PDB file of N, CA and C in Angstrom:
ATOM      1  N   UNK H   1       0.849  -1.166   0.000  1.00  0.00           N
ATOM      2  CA  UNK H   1       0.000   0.000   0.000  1.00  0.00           C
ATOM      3  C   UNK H   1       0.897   1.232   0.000  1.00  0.00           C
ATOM      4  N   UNK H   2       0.714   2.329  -0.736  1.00  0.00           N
ATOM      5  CA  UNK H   2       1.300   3.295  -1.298  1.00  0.00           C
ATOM      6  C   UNK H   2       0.982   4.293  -0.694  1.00  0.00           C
ATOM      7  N   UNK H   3       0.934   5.095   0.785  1.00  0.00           N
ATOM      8  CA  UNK H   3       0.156   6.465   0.888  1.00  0.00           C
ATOM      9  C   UNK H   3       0.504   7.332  -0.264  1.00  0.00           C
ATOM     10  N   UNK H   4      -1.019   8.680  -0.551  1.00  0.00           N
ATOM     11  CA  UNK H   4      -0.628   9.742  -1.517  1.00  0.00           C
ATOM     12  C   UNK H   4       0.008  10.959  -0.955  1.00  0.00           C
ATOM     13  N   UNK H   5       0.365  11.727  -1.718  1.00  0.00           N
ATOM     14  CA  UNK H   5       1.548  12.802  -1.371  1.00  0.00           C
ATOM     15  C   UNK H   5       0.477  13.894  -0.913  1.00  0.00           C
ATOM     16  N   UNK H   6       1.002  14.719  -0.580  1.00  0.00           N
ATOM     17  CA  UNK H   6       0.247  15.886   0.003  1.00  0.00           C
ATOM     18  C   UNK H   6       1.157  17.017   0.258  1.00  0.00           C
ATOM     19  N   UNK H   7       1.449  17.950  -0.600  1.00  0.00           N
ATOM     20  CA  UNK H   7       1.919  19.203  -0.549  1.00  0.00           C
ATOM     21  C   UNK H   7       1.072  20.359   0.146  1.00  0.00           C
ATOM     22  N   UNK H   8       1.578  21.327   1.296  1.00  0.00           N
ATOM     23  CA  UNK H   8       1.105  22.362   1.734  1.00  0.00           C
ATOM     24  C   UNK H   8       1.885  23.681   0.714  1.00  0.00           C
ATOM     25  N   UNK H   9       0.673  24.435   0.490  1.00  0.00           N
ATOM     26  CA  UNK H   9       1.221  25.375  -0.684  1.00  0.00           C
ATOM     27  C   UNK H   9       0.978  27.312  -0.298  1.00  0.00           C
ATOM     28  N   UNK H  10       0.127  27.285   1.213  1.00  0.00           N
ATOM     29  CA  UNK H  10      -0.337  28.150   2.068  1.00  0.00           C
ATOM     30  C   UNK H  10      -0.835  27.614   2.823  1.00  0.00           C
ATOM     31  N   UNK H  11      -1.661  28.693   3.690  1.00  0.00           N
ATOM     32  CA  UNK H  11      -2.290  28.584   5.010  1.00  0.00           C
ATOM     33  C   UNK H  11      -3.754  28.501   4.775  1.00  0.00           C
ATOM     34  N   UNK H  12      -3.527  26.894   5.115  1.00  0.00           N
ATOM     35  CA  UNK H  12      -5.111  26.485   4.481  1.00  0.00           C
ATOM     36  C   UNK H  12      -5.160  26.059   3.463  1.00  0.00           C
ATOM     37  N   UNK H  13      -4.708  25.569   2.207  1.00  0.00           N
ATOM     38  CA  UNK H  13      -4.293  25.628   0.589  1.00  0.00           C
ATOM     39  C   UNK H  13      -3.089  24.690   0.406  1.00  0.00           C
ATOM     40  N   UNK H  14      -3.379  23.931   0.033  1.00  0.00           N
ATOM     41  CA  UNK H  14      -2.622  22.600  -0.534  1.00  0.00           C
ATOM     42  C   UNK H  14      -3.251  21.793  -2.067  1.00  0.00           C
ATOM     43  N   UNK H  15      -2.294  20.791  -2.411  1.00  0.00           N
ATOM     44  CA  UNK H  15      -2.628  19.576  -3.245  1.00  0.00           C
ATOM     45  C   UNK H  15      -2.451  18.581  -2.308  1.00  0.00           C
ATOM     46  N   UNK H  16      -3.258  17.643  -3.230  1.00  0.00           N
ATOM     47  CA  UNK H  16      -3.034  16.339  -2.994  1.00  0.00           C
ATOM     48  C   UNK H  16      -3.334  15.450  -3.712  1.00  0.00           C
ATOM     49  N   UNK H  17      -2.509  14.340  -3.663  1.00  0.00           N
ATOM     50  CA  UNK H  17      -2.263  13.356  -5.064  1.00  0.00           C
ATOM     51  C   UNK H  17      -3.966  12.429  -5.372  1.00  0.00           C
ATOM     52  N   UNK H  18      -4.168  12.486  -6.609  1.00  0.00           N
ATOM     53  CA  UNK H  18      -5.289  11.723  -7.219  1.00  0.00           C
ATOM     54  C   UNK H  18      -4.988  10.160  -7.478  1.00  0.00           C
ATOM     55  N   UNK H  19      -5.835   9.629  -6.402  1.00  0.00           N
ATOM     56  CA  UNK H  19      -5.613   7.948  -6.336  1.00  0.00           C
ATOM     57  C   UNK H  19      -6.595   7.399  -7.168  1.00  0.00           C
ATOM     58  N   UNK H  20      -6.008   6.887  -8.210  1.00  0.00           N
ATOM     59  CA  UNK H  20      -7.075   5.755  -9.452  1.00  0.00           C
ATOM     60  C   UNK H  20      -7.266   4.579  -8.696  1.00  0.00           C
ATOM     61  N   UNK H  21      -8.709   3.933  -9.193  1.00  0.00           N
ATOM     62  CA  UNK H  21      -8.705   2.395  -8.903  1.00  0.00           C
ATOM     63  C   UNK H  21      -8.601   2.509  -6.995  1.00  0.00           C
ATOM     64  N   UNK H  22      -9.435   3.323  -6.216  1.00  0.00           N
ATOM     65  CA  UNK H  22      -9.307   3.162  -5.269  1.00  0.00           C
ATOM     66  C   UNK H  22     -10.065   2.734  -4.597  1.00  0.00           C
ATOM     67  N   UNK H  23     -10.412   2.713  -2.992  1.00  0.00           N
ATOM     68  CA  UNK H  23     -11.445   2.195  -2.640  1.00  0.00           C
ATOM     69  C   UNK H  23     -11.852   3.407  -1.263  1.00  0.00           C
ATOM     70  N   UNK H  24     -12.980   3.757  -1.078  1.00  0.00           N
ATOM     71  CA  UNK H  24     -13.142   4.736   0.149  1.00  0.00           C
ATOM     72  C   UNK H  24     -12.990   3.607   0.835  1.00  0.00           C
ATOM     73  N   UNK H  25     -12.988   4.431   2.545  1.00  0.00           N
ATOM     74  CA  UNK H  25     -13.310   3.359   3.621  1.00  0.00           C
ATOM     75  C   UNK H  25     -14.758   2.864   3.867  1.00  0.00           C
ATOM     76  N   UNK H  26     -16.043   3.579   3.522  1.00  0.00           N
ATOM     77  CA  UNK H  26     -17.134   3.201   3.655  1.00  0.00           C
ATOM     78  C   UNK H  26     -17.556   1.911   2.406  1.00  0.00           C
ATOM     79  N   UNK H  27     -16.119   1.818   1.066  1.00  0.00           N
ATOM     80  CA  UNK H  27     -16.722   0.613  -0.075  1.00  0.00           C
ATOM     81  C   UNK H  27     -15.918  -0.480   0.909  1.00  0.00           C
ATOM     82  N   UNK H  28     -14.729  -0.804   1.630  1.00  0.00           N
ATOM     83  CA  UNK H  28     -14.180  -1.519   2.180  1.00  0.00           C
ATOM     84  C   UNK H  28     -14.991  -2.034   3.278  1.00  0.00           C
ATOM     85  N   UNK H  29     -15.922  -0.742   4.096  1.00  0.00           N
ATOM     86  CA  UNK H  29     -16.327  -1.768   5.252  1.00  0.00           C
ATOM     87  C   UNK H  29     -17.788  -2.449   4.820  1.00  0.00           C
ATOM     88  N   UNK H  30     -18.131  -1.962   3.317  1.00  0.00           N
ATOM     89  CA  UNK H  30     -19.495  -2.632   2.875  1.00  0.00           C
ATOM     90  C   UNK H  30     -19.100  -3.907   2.805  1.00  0.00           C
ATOM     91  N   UNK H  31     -17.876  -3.891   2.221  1.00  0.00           N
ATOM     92  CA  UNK H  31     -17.669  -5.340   2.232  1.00  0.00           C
ATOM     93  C   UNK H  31     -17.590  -6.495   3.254  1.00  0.00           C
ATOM     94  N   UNK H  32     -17.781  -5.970   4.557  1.00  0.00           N
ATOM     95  CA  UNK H  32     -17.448  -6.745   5.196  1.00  0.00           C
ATOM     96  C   UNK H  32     -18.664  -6.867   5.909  1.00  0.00           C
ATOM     97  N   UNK H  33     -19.805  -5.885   5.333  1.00  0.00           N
ATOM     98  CA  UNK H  33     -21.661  -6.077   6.303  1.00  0.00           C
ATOM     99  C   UNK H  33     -21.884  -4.998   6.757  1.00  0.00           C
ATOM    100  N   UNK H  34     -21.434  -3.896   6.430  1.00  0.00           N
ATOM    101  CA  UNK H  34     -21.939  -2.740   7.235  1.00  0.00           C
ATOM    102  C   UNK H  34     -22.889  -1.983   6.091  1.00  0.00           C
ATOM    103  N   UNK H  35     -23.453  -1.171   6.552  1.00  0.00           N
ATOM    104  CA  UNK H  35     -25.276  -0.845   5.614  1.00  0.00           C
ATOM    105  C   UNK H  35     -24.965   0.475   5.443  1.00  0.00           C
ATOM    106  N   UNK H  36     -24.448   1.128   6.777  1.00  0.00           N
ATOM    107  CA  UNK H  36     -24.280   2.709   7.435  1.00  0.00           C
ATOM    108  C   UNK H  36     -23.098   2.781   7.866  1.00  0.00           C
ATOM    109  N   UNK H  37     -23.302   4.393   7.650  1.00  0.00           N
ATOM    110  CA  UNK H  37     -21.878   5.145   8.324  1.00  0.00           C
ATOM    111  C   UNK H  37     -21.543   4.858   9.517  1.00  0.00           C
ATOM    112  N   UNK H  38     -22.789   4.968  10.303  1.00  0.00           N
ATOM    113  CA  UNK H  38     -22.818   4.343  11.764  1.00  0.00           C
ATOM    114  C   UNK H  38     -22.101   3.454  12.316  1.00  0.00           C
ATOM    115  N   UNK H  39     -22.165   2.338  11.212  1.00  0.00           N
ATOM    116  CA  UNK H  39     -21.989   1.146  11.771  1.00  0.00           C
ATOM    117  C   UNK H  39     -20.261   0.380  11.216  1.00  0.00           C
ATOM    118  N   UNK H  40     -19.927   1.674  10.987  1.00  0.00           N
ATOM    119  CA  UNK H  40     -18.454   1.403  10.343  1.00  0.00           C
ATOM    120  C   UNK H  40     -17.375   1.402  11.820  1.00  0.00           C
ATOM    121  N   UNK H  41     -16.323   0.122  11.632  1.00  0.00           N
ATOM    122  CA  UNK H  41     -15.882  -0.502  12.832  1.00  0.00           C
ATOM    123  C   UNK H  41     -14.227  -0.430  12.353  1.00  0.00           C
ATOM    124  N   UNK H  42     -13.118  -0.440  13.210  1.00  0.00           N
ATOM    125  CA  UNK H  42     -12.070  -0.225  12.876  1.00  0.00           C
ATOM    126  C   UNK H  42     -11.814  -2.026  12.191  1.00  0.00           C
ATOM    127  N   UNK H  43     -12.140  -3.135  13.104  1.00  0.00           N
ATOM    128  CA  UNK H  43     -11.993  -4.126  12.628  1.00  0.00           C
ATOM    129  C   UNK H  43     -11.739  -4.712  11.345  1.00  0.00           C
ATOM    130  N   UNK H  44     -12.630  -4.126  10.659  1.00  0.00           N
ATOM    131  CA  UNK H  44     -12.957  -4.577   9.261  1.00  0.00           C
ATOM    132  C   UNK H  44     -11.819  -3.552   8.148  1.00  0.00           C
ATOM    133  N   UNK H  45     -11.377  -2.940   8.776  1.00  0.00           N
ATOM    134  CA  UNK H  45     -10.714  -1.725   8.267  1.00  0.00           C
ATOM    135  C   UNK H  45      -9.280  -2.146   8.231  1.00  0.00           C
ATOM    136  N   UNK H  46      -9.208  -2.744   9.723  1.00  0.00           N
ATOM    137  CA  UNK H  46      -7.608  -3.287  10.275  1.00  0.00           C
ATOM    138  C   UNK H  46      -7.227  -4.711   9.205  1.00  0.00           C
ATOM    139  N   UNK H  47      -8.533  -5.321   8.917  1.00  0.00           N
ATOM    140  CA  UNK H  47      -8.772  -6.973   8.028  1.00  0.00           C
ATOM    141  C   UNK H  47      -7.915  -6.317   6.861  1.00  0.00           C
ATOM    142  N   UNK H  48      -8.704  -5.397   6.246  1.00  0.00           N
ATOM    143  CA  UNK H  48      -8.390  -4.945   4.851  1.00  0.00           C
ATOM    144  C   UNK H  48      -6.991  -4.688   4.710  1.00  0.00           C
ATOM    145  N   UNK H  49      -6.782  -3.647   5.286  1.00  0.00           N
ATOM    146  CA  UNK H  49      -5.198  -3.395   5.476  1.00  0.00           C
ATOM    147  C   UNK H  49      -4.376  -4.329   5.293  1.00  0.00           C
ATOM    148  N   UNK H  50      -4.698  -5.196   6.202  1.00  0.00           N
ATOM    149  CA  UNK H  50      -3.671  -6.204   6.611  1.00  0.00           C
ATOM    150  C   UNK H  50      -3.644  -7.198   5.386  1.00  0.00           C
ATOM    151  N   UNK H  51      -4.764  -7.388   5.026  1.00  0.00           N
ATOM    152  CA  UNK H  51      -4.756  -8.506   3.805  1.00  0.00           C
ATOM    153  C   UNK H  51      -4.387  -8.127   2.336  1.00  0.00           C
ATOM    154  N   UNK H  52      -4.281  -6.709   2.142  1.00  0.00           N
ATOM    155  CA  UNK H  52      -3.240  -5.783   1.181  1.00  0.00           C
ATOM    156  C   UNK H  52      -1.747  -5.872   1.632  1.00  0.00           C
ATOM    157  N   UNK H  53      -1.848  -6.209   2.599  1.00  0.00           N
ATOM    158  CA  UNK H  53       0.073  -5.895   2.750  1.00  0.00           C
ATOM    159  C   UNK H  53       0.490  -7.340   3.250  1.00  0.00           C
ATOM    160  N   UNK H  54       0.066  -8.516   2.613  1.00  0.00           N
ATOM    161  CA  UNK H  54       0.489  -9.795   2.904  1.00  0.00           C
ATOM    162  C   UNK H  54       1.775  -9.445   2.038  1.00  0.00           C
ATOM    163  N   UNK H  55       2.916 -10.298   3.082  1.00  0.00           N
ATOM    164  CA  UNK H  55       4.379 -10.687   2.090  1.00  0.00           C
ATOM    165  C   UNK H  55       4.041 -11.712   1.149  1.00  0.00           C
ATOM    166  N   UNK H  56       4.828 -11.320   0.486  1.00  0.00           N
ATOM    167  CA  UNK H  56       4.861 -12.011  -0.754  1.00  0.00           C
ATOM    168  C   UNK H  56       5.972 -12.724  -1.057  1.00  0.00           C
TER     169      UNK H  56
END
């Protein structure tokens, strides 16, 4: 997993890098049964992560 870049350019006023092919955190925790914002859990979040950064 790759974090994106993030330049500060003033006060208040920046870029930041455009991620293709991504996923929010609310499409990740659908996947795992959640309906609502509400009901979004670090668990399912920590799964994902972790199962992107298996060694290879």
């Amino acid at each position: 997993m790759t974090p994106y870049s993030c330049l500060a350019s003033g006060q208040d006023v920046g870029l930041i890098e455009a991620v293709r092919n991504s996923d929010t955190i609310m499409k990740i925790q659908e996947k795992s049964g959640a309906k609502a914002s509400l009901q979004l859990g670090s668990k399912a979040l920590h799964s994902w992560i972790k199962n992107q950064n298996i060694e290879r």
